[in-house]
Short mmCIF file of C-alpha atoms and ligand atoms in Angstrom, two decimals:
data_model
loop_
_atom_site.label_atom_id
_atom_site.label_comp_id
_atom_site.label_asym_id
_atom_site.label_seq_id
_atom_site.Cartn_x
_atom_site.Cartn_y
_atom_site.Cartn_z
CA MET F 210 -12.86 -30.22 1.41
CA SER F 211 -13.96 -29.59 -2.30
CA LEU F 212 -15.76 -26.52 -2.87
CA GLU F 213 -18.85 -26.15 -5.20
CA TYR F 214 -18.30 -24.00 -8.32
CA ALA F 215 -20.75 -21.87 -9.91
CA PRO F 216 -20.58 -21.61 -13.68
CA LEU F 217 -19.50 -17.44 -14.50
CA ARG F 218 -19.37 -17.41 -18.38
CA LEU F 219 -17.83 -14.62 -19.85
CA LYS F 220 -19.03 -12.61 -23.12
CA LYS F 221 -17.72 -13.71 -26.54
CA ASN F 222 -13.33 -12.35 -26.60
CA GLU F 223 -13.66 -10.49 -22.60
CA GLU F 224 -11.69 -13.32 -21.57
CA ARG F 225 -8.17 -11.75 -23.96
CA ARG F 226 -7.54 -9.63 -20.45
CA LEU F 227 -7.40 -12.16 -18.23
CA ARG F 228 -5.41 -14.98 -20.99
CA ALA F 229 -2.74 -11.36 -20.80
CA GLY F 230 -2.61 -11.98 -16.47
CA HIS F 231 -5.32 -10.20 -15.49
CA LEU F 232 -7.33 -11.81 -12.48
CA TRP F 233 -10.88 -9.30 -11.90
CA VAL F 234 -14.15 -9.77 -14.25
CA PHE F 235 -16.01 -6.95 -14.62
CA SER F 236 -19.44 -7.17 -14.26
CA ASN F 237 -20.60 -6.45 -18.45
CA GLU F 238 -18.15 -8.82 -18.91
CA VAL F 239 -20.66 -11.92 -18.17
CA ASP F 240 -22.71 -13.49 -20.62
CA VAL F 241 -26.07 -12.78 -18.17
CA ALA F 242 -28.66 -14.91 -20.53
CA VAL F 243 -26.13 -18.02 -19.57
CA THR F 244 -25.24 -17.12 -15.91
CA PRO F 245 -27.06 -15.18 -14.85
CA LEU F 246 -24.69 -13.21 -11.69
CA THR F 247 -27.91 -12.68 -9.80
CA ALA F 248 -27.94 -16.61 -9.41
CA LEU F 249 -24.41 -16.18 -6.94
CA ALA F 250 -23.81 -14.80 -3.35
CA PRO F 251 -21.51 -12.82 -2.51
CA GLY F 252 -18.02 -14.83 -2.49
CA GLN F 253 -19.67 -17.77 -4.17
CA PRO F 254 -16.44 -19.92 -5.79
CA VAL F 255 -16.32 -20.01 -9.13
CA GLU F 256 -15.55 -21.58 -12.56
CA ILE F 257 -14.79 -18.72 -14.71
CA GLN F 258 -15.31 -20.06 -18.67
CA ASP F 259 -14.67 -18.30 -21.70
CA ALA F 260 -17.75 -18.09 -24.25
CA ARG F 261 -18.16 -21.10 -25.14
CA GLY F 262 -18.26 -22.86 -21.51
CA ARG F 263 -13.92 -23.70 -21.53
CA ALA F 264 -12.94 -23.38 -17.97
CA LEU F 265 -10.36 -20.36 -17.59
CA GLY F 266 -9.56 -21.16 -13.73
CA THR F 267 -12.11 -21.15 -10.24
CA GLY F 268 -12.32 -18.27 -7.86
CA TYR F 269 -14.82 -16.01 -6.64
CA ALA F 270 -17.69 -14.19 -7.40
CA ASN F 271 -19.55 -10.89 -5.62
CA PRO F 272 -22.63 -9.99 -7.79
CA ASN F 273 -22.71 -6.47 -6.44
CA SER F 274 -18.89 -5.20 -6.54
CA LEU F 275 -18.41 -4.00 -9.99
CA ILE F 276 -15.01 -6.39 -10.70
CA CYS F 277 -17.95 -9.41 -10.14
CA ALA F 278 -14.91 -12.23 -10.11
CA ARG F 279 -11.43 -12.06 -9.37
CA LEU F 280 -10.01 -14.95 -10.61
CA VAL F 281 -7.25 -17.36 -8.21
CA SER F 282 -6.22 -20.21 -9.39
CA ARG F 283 -5.78 -21.56 -13.50
CA ASP F 284 -4.67 -24.75 -12.78
CA ALA F 285 -7.58 -27.09 -13.49
CA LYS F 286 -5.49 -29.96 -11.33
CA HIS F 287 -5.38 -27.27 -8.32
CA PRO F 288 -8.79 -24.93 -7.99
CA PHE F 289 -8.71 -22.55 -5.42
CA ASP F 290 -10.07 -23.62 -2.09
CA GLY F 291 -7.84 -24.54 1.47
CA SER F 292 -4.65 -26.56 -0.29
CA TYR F 293 -4.58 -23.57 -3.02
CA ILE F 294 -4.00 -20.58 -0.35
CA VAL F 295 -1.69 -23.35 1.18
CA HIS F 296 -0.16 -23.32 -1.87
CA ARG F 297 0.39 -19.49 -2.62
CA LEU F 298 1.23 -18.95 0.74
CA LYS F 299 4.74 -21.00 0.66
CA VAL F 300 5.98 -19.25 -3.07
CA ALA F 301 5.16 -16.02 -0.58
CA LEU F 302 6.78 -16.71 2.31
CA SER F 303 9.66 -17.97 0.50
CA LEU F 304 10.15 -14.94 -2.10
CA ARG F 305 10.61 -13.33 1.17
CA GLU F 306 12.95 -15.12 2.47
CA ARG F 307 15.41 -14.80 -0.33
CA LEU F 308 14.36 -11.01 -0.22
CA TYR F 309 14.96 -11.00 3.99
CA GLY F 310 16.76 -11.14 6.77
CA GLU F 311 14.39 -10.84 10.08
CA PRO F 312 10.94 -11.94 9.78
CA TYR F 313 9.92 -8.62 9.10
CA TYR F 314 7.68 -8.23 5.92
CA ARG F 315 4.01 -8.25 3.72
CA LEU F 316 4.39 -12.07 3.42
CA VAL F 317 0.94 -11.84 0.88
CA HIS F 318 0.05 -9.00 -1.07
CA GLY F 319 -2.98 -9.16 -2.70
CA GLU F 320 -3.54 -10.25 -6.53
CA GLY F 321 1.00 -8.93 -6.92
CA ASP F 322 0.85 -12.95 -4.64
CA GLY F 323 -2.41 -15.02 -6.82
CA LEU F 324 -4.60 -14.68 -4.19
CA PRO F 325 -6.62 -11.81 -4.36
CA GLY F 326 -9.02 -9.95 -1.18
CA LEU F 327 -6.26 -11.35 0.78
CA VAL F 328 -2.58 -9.13 2.89
CA VAL F 329 -0.79 -10.66 4.82
CA ASP F 330 1.93 -8.40 7.03
CA ARG F 331 4.28 -9.89 9.03
CA PHE F 332 5.38 -9.25 12.54
CA ASP F 333 8.11 -11.58 13.84
CA ASP F 334 5.98 -14.07 14.45
CA VAL F 335 2.43 -11.63 14.42
CA TYR F 336 0.72 -11.55 11.55
CA ALA F 337 -1.99 -8.81 10.98
CA VAL F 338 -4.72 -10.02 8.35
CA GLN F 339 -6.38 -7.99 5.94
CA ILE F 340 -9.50 -9.21 4.52
CA THR F 341 -11.07 -7.14 1.97
CA THR F 342 -13.17 -9.47 -0.94
CA ALA F 343 -16.65 -11.09 -0.02
CA GLY F 344 -15.40 -14.44 -1.80
CA MET F 345 -11.65 -14.03 0.54
CA GLU F 346 -14.11 -13.77 4.04
CA ALA F 347 -15.41 -16.65 2.98
CA ARG F 348 -11.79 -18.27 3.14
CA LEU F 349 -11.29 -17.04 6.50
CA ASP F 350 -10.93 -20.29 8.77
CA ASP F 351 -9.11 -21.28 5.48
CA VAL F 352 -6.88 -18.46 5.41
CA LEU F 353 -6.28 -19.14 9.06
CA ALA F 354 -5.73 -22.42 8.63
CA ALA F 355 -2.56 -22.08 6.31
CA LEU F 356 -1.57 -18.98 7.82
CA ASP F 357 -0.85 -22.40 10.82
CA LYS F 358 -0.07 -24.22 8.61
CA VAL F 359 3.38 -22.50 6.86
CA VAL F 360 4.14 -20.26 9.40
CA ARG F 361 3.03 -21.54 13.04
CA PRO F 362 1.81 -17.61 14.06
CA ARG F 363 1.64 -17.23 17.66
CA ALA F 364 -1.34 -14.58 17.32
CA VAL F 365 -3.53 -13.43 14.27
CA LEU F 366 -4.87 -9.59 14.28
CA LEU F 367 -8.06 -9.33 11.93
CA ARG F 368 -7.87 -6.03 10.62
CA ASN F 369 -10.17 -5.92 8.58
CA ASP F 370 -11.44 -1.97 8.65
CA GLY F 371 -10.30 -1.18 5.35
CA ALA F 372 -13.48 0.96 3.64
CA VAL F 373 -13.47 -0.81 0.41
CA ARG F 374 -14.71 -3.70 2.83
CA LYS F 375 -17.55 -1.26 1.75
CA LEU F 376 -18.21 -2.02 -1.93
CA GLU F 377 -17.78 -5.81 -1.26
CA GLY F 378 -20.83 -5.77 1.32
CA LEU F 379 -18.48 -6.83 4.10
CA GLU F 380 -18.64 -5.25 7.75
CA LEU F 381 -15.66 -3.26 9.13
CA TYR F 382 -14.18 -5.09 12.78
CA VAL F 383 -10.73 -5.90 13.98
CA ARG F 384 -10.52 -8.49 16.36
CA ALA F 385 -7.54 -11.11 17.48
CA ALA F 386 -7.97 -14.25 16.07
CA LEU F 387 -5.59 -16.32 17.47
CA GLY F 388 -3.46 -15.68 20.71
CA GLU F 389 -2.71 -12.89 22.42
CA VAL F 390 -2.25 -9.39 20.07
CA PRO F 391 0.08 -7.41 21.65
CA ASP F 392 -0.67 -3.52 21.38
CA GLU F 393 2.71 -2.59 19.46
CA ILE F 394 4.94 -3.87 17.02
CA THR F 395 8.45 -2.83 17.08
CA VAL F 396 9.80 -3.53 13.75
CA PRO F 397 14.10 -3.40 12.69
CA GLU F 398 14.25 -1.14 9.74
CA TYR F 399 18.43 -0.66 8.43
CA GLY F 400 19.33 -0.76 12.17
CA ALA F 401 16.55 1.08 13.82
CA GLN F 402 14.04 -0.63 15.59
CA LEU F 403 10.70 1.53 15.33
CA ARG F 404 7.55 1.54 17.45
CA ALA F 405 3.85 1.34 15.50
CA PRO F 406 0.50 0.89 17.70
CA LEU F 407 -0.85 -3.01 16.03
CA ALA F 408 -4.84 -2.92 16.19
CA GLY F 409 -5.04 0.99 17.50
CA GLY F 410 -2.32 1.72 14.67
CA GLN F 411 -3.31 3.06 10.73
CA LYS F 412 -3.40 0.39 7.84
CA THR F 413 -1.89 -2.80 9.43
CA GLY F 414 0.54 -1.46 11.38
CA TRP F 415 2.74 -0.48 9.39
CA TYR F 416 4.53 0.86 6.10
CA TYR F 417 6.58 -1.46 4.57
CA ASP F 418 6.03 -0.57 1.75
CA GLN F 419 8.03 2.38 1.64
CA ARG F 420 11.24 0.07 3.13
CA ASP F 421 13.10 0.51 0.24
CA ASN F 422 12.58 4.39 -0.50
CA ARG F 423 13.84 5.09 2.88
CA ALA F 424 16.67 2.82 1.82
CA GLN F 425 18.01 5.81 -0.56
CA LEU F 426 17.83 8.25 2.18
CA ALA F 427 21.19 9.03 3.28
CA ARG F 428 22.29 10.14 -0.36
CA TYR F 429 19.88 12.88 -0.90
CA VAL F 430 19.65 14.10 2.99
CA GLN F 431 24.22 15.12 4.16
CA GLY F 432 23.92 17.94 6.32
CA ALA F 433 20.89 18.53 5.92
CA ARG F 434 17.71 19.99 7.29
CA VAL F 435 14.88 17.11 6.44
CA LEU F 436 11.02 18.44 6.66
CA ASP F 437 9.07 15.17 6.81
CA VAL F 438 5.24 15.80 6.05
CA PHE F 439 2.60 13.15 6.56
CA SER F 440 5.33 11.71 8.96
CA TYR F 441 3.20 9.07 10.88
CA ILE F 442 5.66 7.31 13.58
CA GLY F 443 8.54 9.03 12.00
CA GLY F 444 9.90 6.45 9.29
CA TRP F 445 11.59 9.48 7.13
CA GLY F 446 12.24 11.47 8.89
CA ILE F 447 13.79 9.55 12.15
CA GLN F 448 15.89 7.49 9.77
CA ALA F 449 16.78 10.73 7.10
CA VAL F 450 18.64 11.47 11.01
CA ARG F 451 19.85 8.26 11.13
CA ALA F 452 21.27 8.91 8.04
CA GLY F 453 23.53 11.78 8.21
CA ALA F 454 20.79 14.76 8.34
CA ASP F 455 21.57 17.52 10.84
CA SER F 456 17.29 17.80 11.75
CA ALA F 457 13.96 16.28 10.54
CA VAL F 458 10.71 18.22 12.17
CA CYS F 459 8.18 15.25 11.12
CA VAL F 460 4.49 16.79 10.67
CA ASP F 461 1.32 14.77 11.39
CA ASN F 462 -2.52 15.56 12.03
CA SER F 463 -2.67 12.86 14.30
CA ALA F 464 -1.29 12.64 17.89
CA THR F 465 -0.27 9.59 18.74
CA ALA F 466 1.62 8.97 15.64
CA LEU F 467 3.23 11.65 16.47
CA ASP F 468 3.89 10.21 20.26
CA TYR F 469 5.22 7.47 18.12
CA VAL F 470 7.82 9.25 16.42
CA GLU F 471 8.73 10.77 19.94
CA ARG F 472 9.69 7.63 21.27
CA ASN F 473 11.14 5.73 18.53
CA ALA F 474 13.74 9.00 18.30
CA ARG F 475 14.56 8.93 21.86
CA ASP F 476 14.95 4.65 21.53
CA ASN F 477 17.00 5.28 18.88
CA GLY F 478 19.62 7.44 20.54
CA VAL F 479 17.97 10.90 18.18
CA ALA F 480 16.23 13.00 20.30
CA GLU F 481 17.54 15.98 19.50
CA ARG F 482 17.85 16.28 16.64
CA VAL F 483 13.77 14.81 15.56
CA GLY F 484 11.13 18.05 15.87
CA LEU F 485 7.55 17.49 16.23
CA MET F 486 4.96 19.58 14.81
CA GLU F 487 1.01 18.53 14.86
CA GLY F 488 -1.87 19.34 12.60
CA ASP F 489 -2.81 19.83 9.04
CA ALA F 490 -0.55 19.59 6.48
CA PHE F 491 -1.42 21.94 4.44
CA GLU F 492 -1.90 24.71 7.60
CA ALA F 493 1.69 23.54 8.83
CA LEU F 494 3.40 23.82 5.11
CA ARG F 495 2.01 27.35 4.84
CA ALA F 496 2.78 28.14 8.64
CA LEU F 497 6.58 27.52 7.85
CA ARG F 498 7.14 28.65 4.79
CA GLU F 499 4.86 32.47 6.73
CA GLU F 500 8.24 31.64 9.28
CA ARG F 501 10.68 31.68 6.17
CA GLU F 502 11.72 28.28 7.83
CA ARG F 503 13.89 25.99 4.84
CA PHE F 504 14.05 22.62 4.07
CA ASP F 505 17.05 21.54 2.28
CA VAL F 506 15.19 18.05 1.54
CA VAL F 507 10.99 17.86 2.13
CA ILE F 508 9.63 14.30 1.86
CA VAL F 509 5.59 14.16 1.16
CA ASP F 510 3.77 11.11 2.09
CA PRO F 511 0.24 11.98 2.07
CA PRO F 512 -2.45 9.71 2.44
CA ALA F 513 -4.34 8.30 -0.51
CA PHE F 514 -5.91 11.40 -2.27
CA ILE F 515 -7.36 9.61 -5.23
CA LYS F 516 -9.67 6.74 -3.47
CA ARG F 517 -12.11 6.34 -6.20
CA LYS F 518 -11.63 6.77 -9.81
CA LYS F 519 -14.66 9.48 -8.72
CA ASP F 520 -12.10 10.75 -6.88
CA PHE F 521 -9.50 11.61 -9.47
CA LYS F 522 -9.72 15.35 -10.53
CA SER F 523 -9.60 16.59 -6.74
CA GLY F 524 -7.48 14.11 -5.59
CA VAL F 525 -4.97 15.39 -8.93
CA GLU F 526 -5.46 18.86 -7.53
CA GLY F 527 -3.94 17.10 -4.17
CA TYR F 528 -0.81 16.43 -4.73
CA ARG F 529 -0.27 19.35 -7.03
CA ARG F 530 -1.27 21.28 -4.43
CA ILE F 531 0.82 19.00 -1.70
CA ASN F 532 4.13 19.54 -4.09
CA GLN F 533 3.45 23.34 -4.48
CA MET F 534 3.41 23.88 -0.89
CA ALA F 535 6.38 21.70 -0.39
CA LEU F 536 8.20 23.29 -2.56
CA GLN F 537 7.83 26.56 -1.27
CA VAL F 538 9.68 25.48 2.55
CA LEU F 539 12.58 24.05 -0.15
CA SER F 540 15.80 25.65 0.24
CA ARG F 541 17.49 26.74 -2.99
CA ASP F 542 18.49 23.74 -4.81
CA GLY F 543 16.70 20.87 -2.36
CA PHE F 544 15.50 17.44 -2.40
CA LEU F 545 11.82 16.90 -2.35
CA ILE F 546 10.57 13.26 -2.18
CA SER F 547 6.73 13.45 -2.88
CA CYS F 548 5.11 10.01 -2.93
CA SER F 549 1.45 8.91 -3.46
CA CYS F 550 -0.33 6.21 -3.29
CA SER F 551 -3.00 6.13 -4.80
CA HIS F 552 -3.62 3.38 -7.19
CA HIS F 553 -5.80 5.24 -9.56
CA LEU F 554 -2.63 8.06 -10.07
CA PRO F 555 -0.82 6.96 -12.67
CA ARG F 556 3.12 8.16 -12.10
CA GLU F 557 3.65 10.38 -14.64
CA VAL F 558 0.45 13.10 -13.71
CA LEU F 559 1.93 12.60 -10.54
CA VAL F 560 5.91 13.87 -11.92
CA GLN F 561 3.95 16.67 -13.97
CA GLN F 562 2.22 17.94 -10.77
CA MET F 563 4.88 18.86 -9.29
CA HIS F 564 6.91 19.72 -12.59
CA GLY F 565 3.54 21.96 -13.15
CA ALA F 566 3.98 22.90 -9.23
CA ALA F 567 7.25 23.71 -9.80
CA ARG F 568 7.35 26.43 -12.53
CA HIS F 569 4.41 27.68 -11.15
CA VAL F 570 7.12 28.94 -8.06
CA ASP F 571 9.62 29.75 -11.03
CA ARG F 572 11.78 26.00 -9.71
CA THR F 573 12.61 24.05 -12.71
CA LEU F 574 11.98 20.23 -11.26
CA GLN F 575 15.44 17.94 -11.79
CA VAL F 576 13.65 13.67 -11.96
CA LEU F 577 16.55 11.98 -10.84
CA ALA F 578 15.73 8.80 -9.36
CA HIS F 579 11.32 6.67 -9.09
CA GLY F 580 10.72 4.27 -5.82
CA TYR F 581 8.13 2.37 -5.80
CA GLN F 582 6.64 0.12 -3.45
CA SER F 583 9.57 -2.33 -1.73
CA ALA F 584 9.66 -6.10 -3.43
CA ASP F 585 7.08 -7.82 -0.39
CA HIS F 586 4.63 -6.04 -2.47
CA PRO F 587 4.97 -7.26 -5.88
CA MET F 588 3.16 -5.68 -8.42
CA ASN F 589 1.40 -7.69 -11.34
CA PRO F 590 2.07 -6.81 -14.93
CA ALA F 591 -0.93 -7.34 -16.61
CA ILE F 592 -3.51 -4.98 -12.99
CA PRO F 593 -0.87 -1.73 -13.56
CA GLU F 594 -3.34 -1.08 -10.21
CA THR F 595 -1.25 -2.64 -8.42
CA GLU F 596 2.19 -1.11 -8.59
CA TYR F 597 0.00 1.35 -6.10
CA LEU F 598 3.09 3.71 -4.55
CA LYS F 599 4.85 6.23 -6.49
CA VAL F 600 8.54 8.03 -5.15
CA VAL F 601 9.76 10.80 -7.20
CA PHE F 602 13.42 11.71 -6.02
CA SER F 603 13.98 15.15 -7.15
CA ARG F 604 15.72 18.55 -6.60
CA ALA F 605 14.61 21.80 -7.30
CA VAL F 606 17.10 23.98 -9.08
CA ASP F 607 15.72 27.88 -10.12
CA ALA F 608 14.99 28.33 -13.01
N1 SAH G 105 5.24 8.11 5.85
C1 SAH G 105 4.99 6.84 6.87
C2 SAH G 105 3.31 7.26 5.92
C3 SAH G 105 2.97 7.70 5.93
S1 SAH G 105 0.50 7.03 6.35
C4 SAH G 105 5.73 6.52 6.78
O1 SAH G 105 6.51 6.54 6.53
O2 SAH G 105 5.34 5.32 7.07
C5 SAH G 105 -0.10 9.30 6.19
C6 SAH G 105 -0.40 9.55 7.38
O3 SAH G 105 -0.86 11.26 7.54
C7 SAH G 105 -0.56 8.91 8.91
O4 SAH G 105 0.15 9.71 9.77
C8 SAH G 105 -1.85 10.28 8.75
O5 SAH G 105 -2.20 10.60 10.18
C9 SAH G 105 -1.41 11.57 8.35
N2 SAH G 105 -2.42 12.50 7.59
C10 SAH G 105 -3.38 11.65 6.97
N3 SAH G 105 -4.60 13.11 6.31
C11 SAH G 105 -3.87 14.08 7.08
C12 SAH G 105 -3.25 15.60 7.40
N4 SAH G 105 -4.74 16.38 6.67
N5 SAH G 105 -2.31 16.76 7.66
C13 SAH G 105 -1.92 16.29 8.50
N6 SAH G 105 -1.26 14.40 8.90
C14 SAH G 105 -2.09 14.12 7.77
#
């Protein structure tokens, strides 16, 4: 079925960013005299045009959002509709099949896969779908039909409870769209089997984005005492022990997450080498320091401290504090693996904060390597925010 595309006219020169590969239109870029935003419904399919009326492509609008439209298809012959979603899904699937041997991965990563507003995580034949924009929500039936056509899911969970939906005026909900959604999933990762809650878990239930980074653990952790701060179900800590660490302590303020750490440690045969610490990470680090505990490797993988631009300053301060506290329990010449998933935080700023924190406690930081989100979360070089995960592998030597 073809859609009605309302015209959305840009002001002079405002098409340049889109032509350079970007997909977002901000409300101040629209020529509202020609195409008033107030005439558009949230989620309305649109044809985005330059100032002279030439089509740049099709996508969808939301007059109530600062990002008032997103470009989806640049191809005039194949505008944004159900068949276009099928096409992008196939393109996305072929990448993952190339990258990974097993059907466990992020199948669709929004803007990075040309489907703004849509995230799909795959756990074999169970899928967790996250929709973050009114335009994609309006195409929900097409998304489900496309999944059915391309991958034939056994079960689909709609994990539509992310706070960003509020910016688009969407309600928050979690529900099964197809089949019987299991309470838990078990994800294979480098020979480990890691269990996580699905509907009751965080985000889509699993953090595939750190998989490629955890592959780097072995070189840092041989014989080490490891501290995994913000551990969730123990991805870093358990993998560290399996990769050669002597022991790991996992810190999280969620009792459910730590129950899973315990079970995962047991199921993977490392229970006696994995310890748990429930509580606020800042408090836990303070307590560990006071008890003069030291760790050879500290991993800090917090939730986004900068969720909105206006939190930038306080968020940066948070990264500074958590890294400083991590350095204070790091043994001499120990490794600090520090992560940030805030898309508003540039990598250089994270490094600066780590470096400043190190100097403050009379250590010198050696930056050894950088990590990114795993390859099933493609980045769009025109949209810096799509490089959201920063991982800095470093060593802190005495000054
Ligand atoms: N490292 C994990 C992902 C971490 S997600 C992985 O690789 O899979 C962030 C985790 O931080 C969540 O499990 C959440 O429960 C926990 N968390 C959030 N705020 C916290 C706080 N103030 N103190 C301790 N844990 C916290």
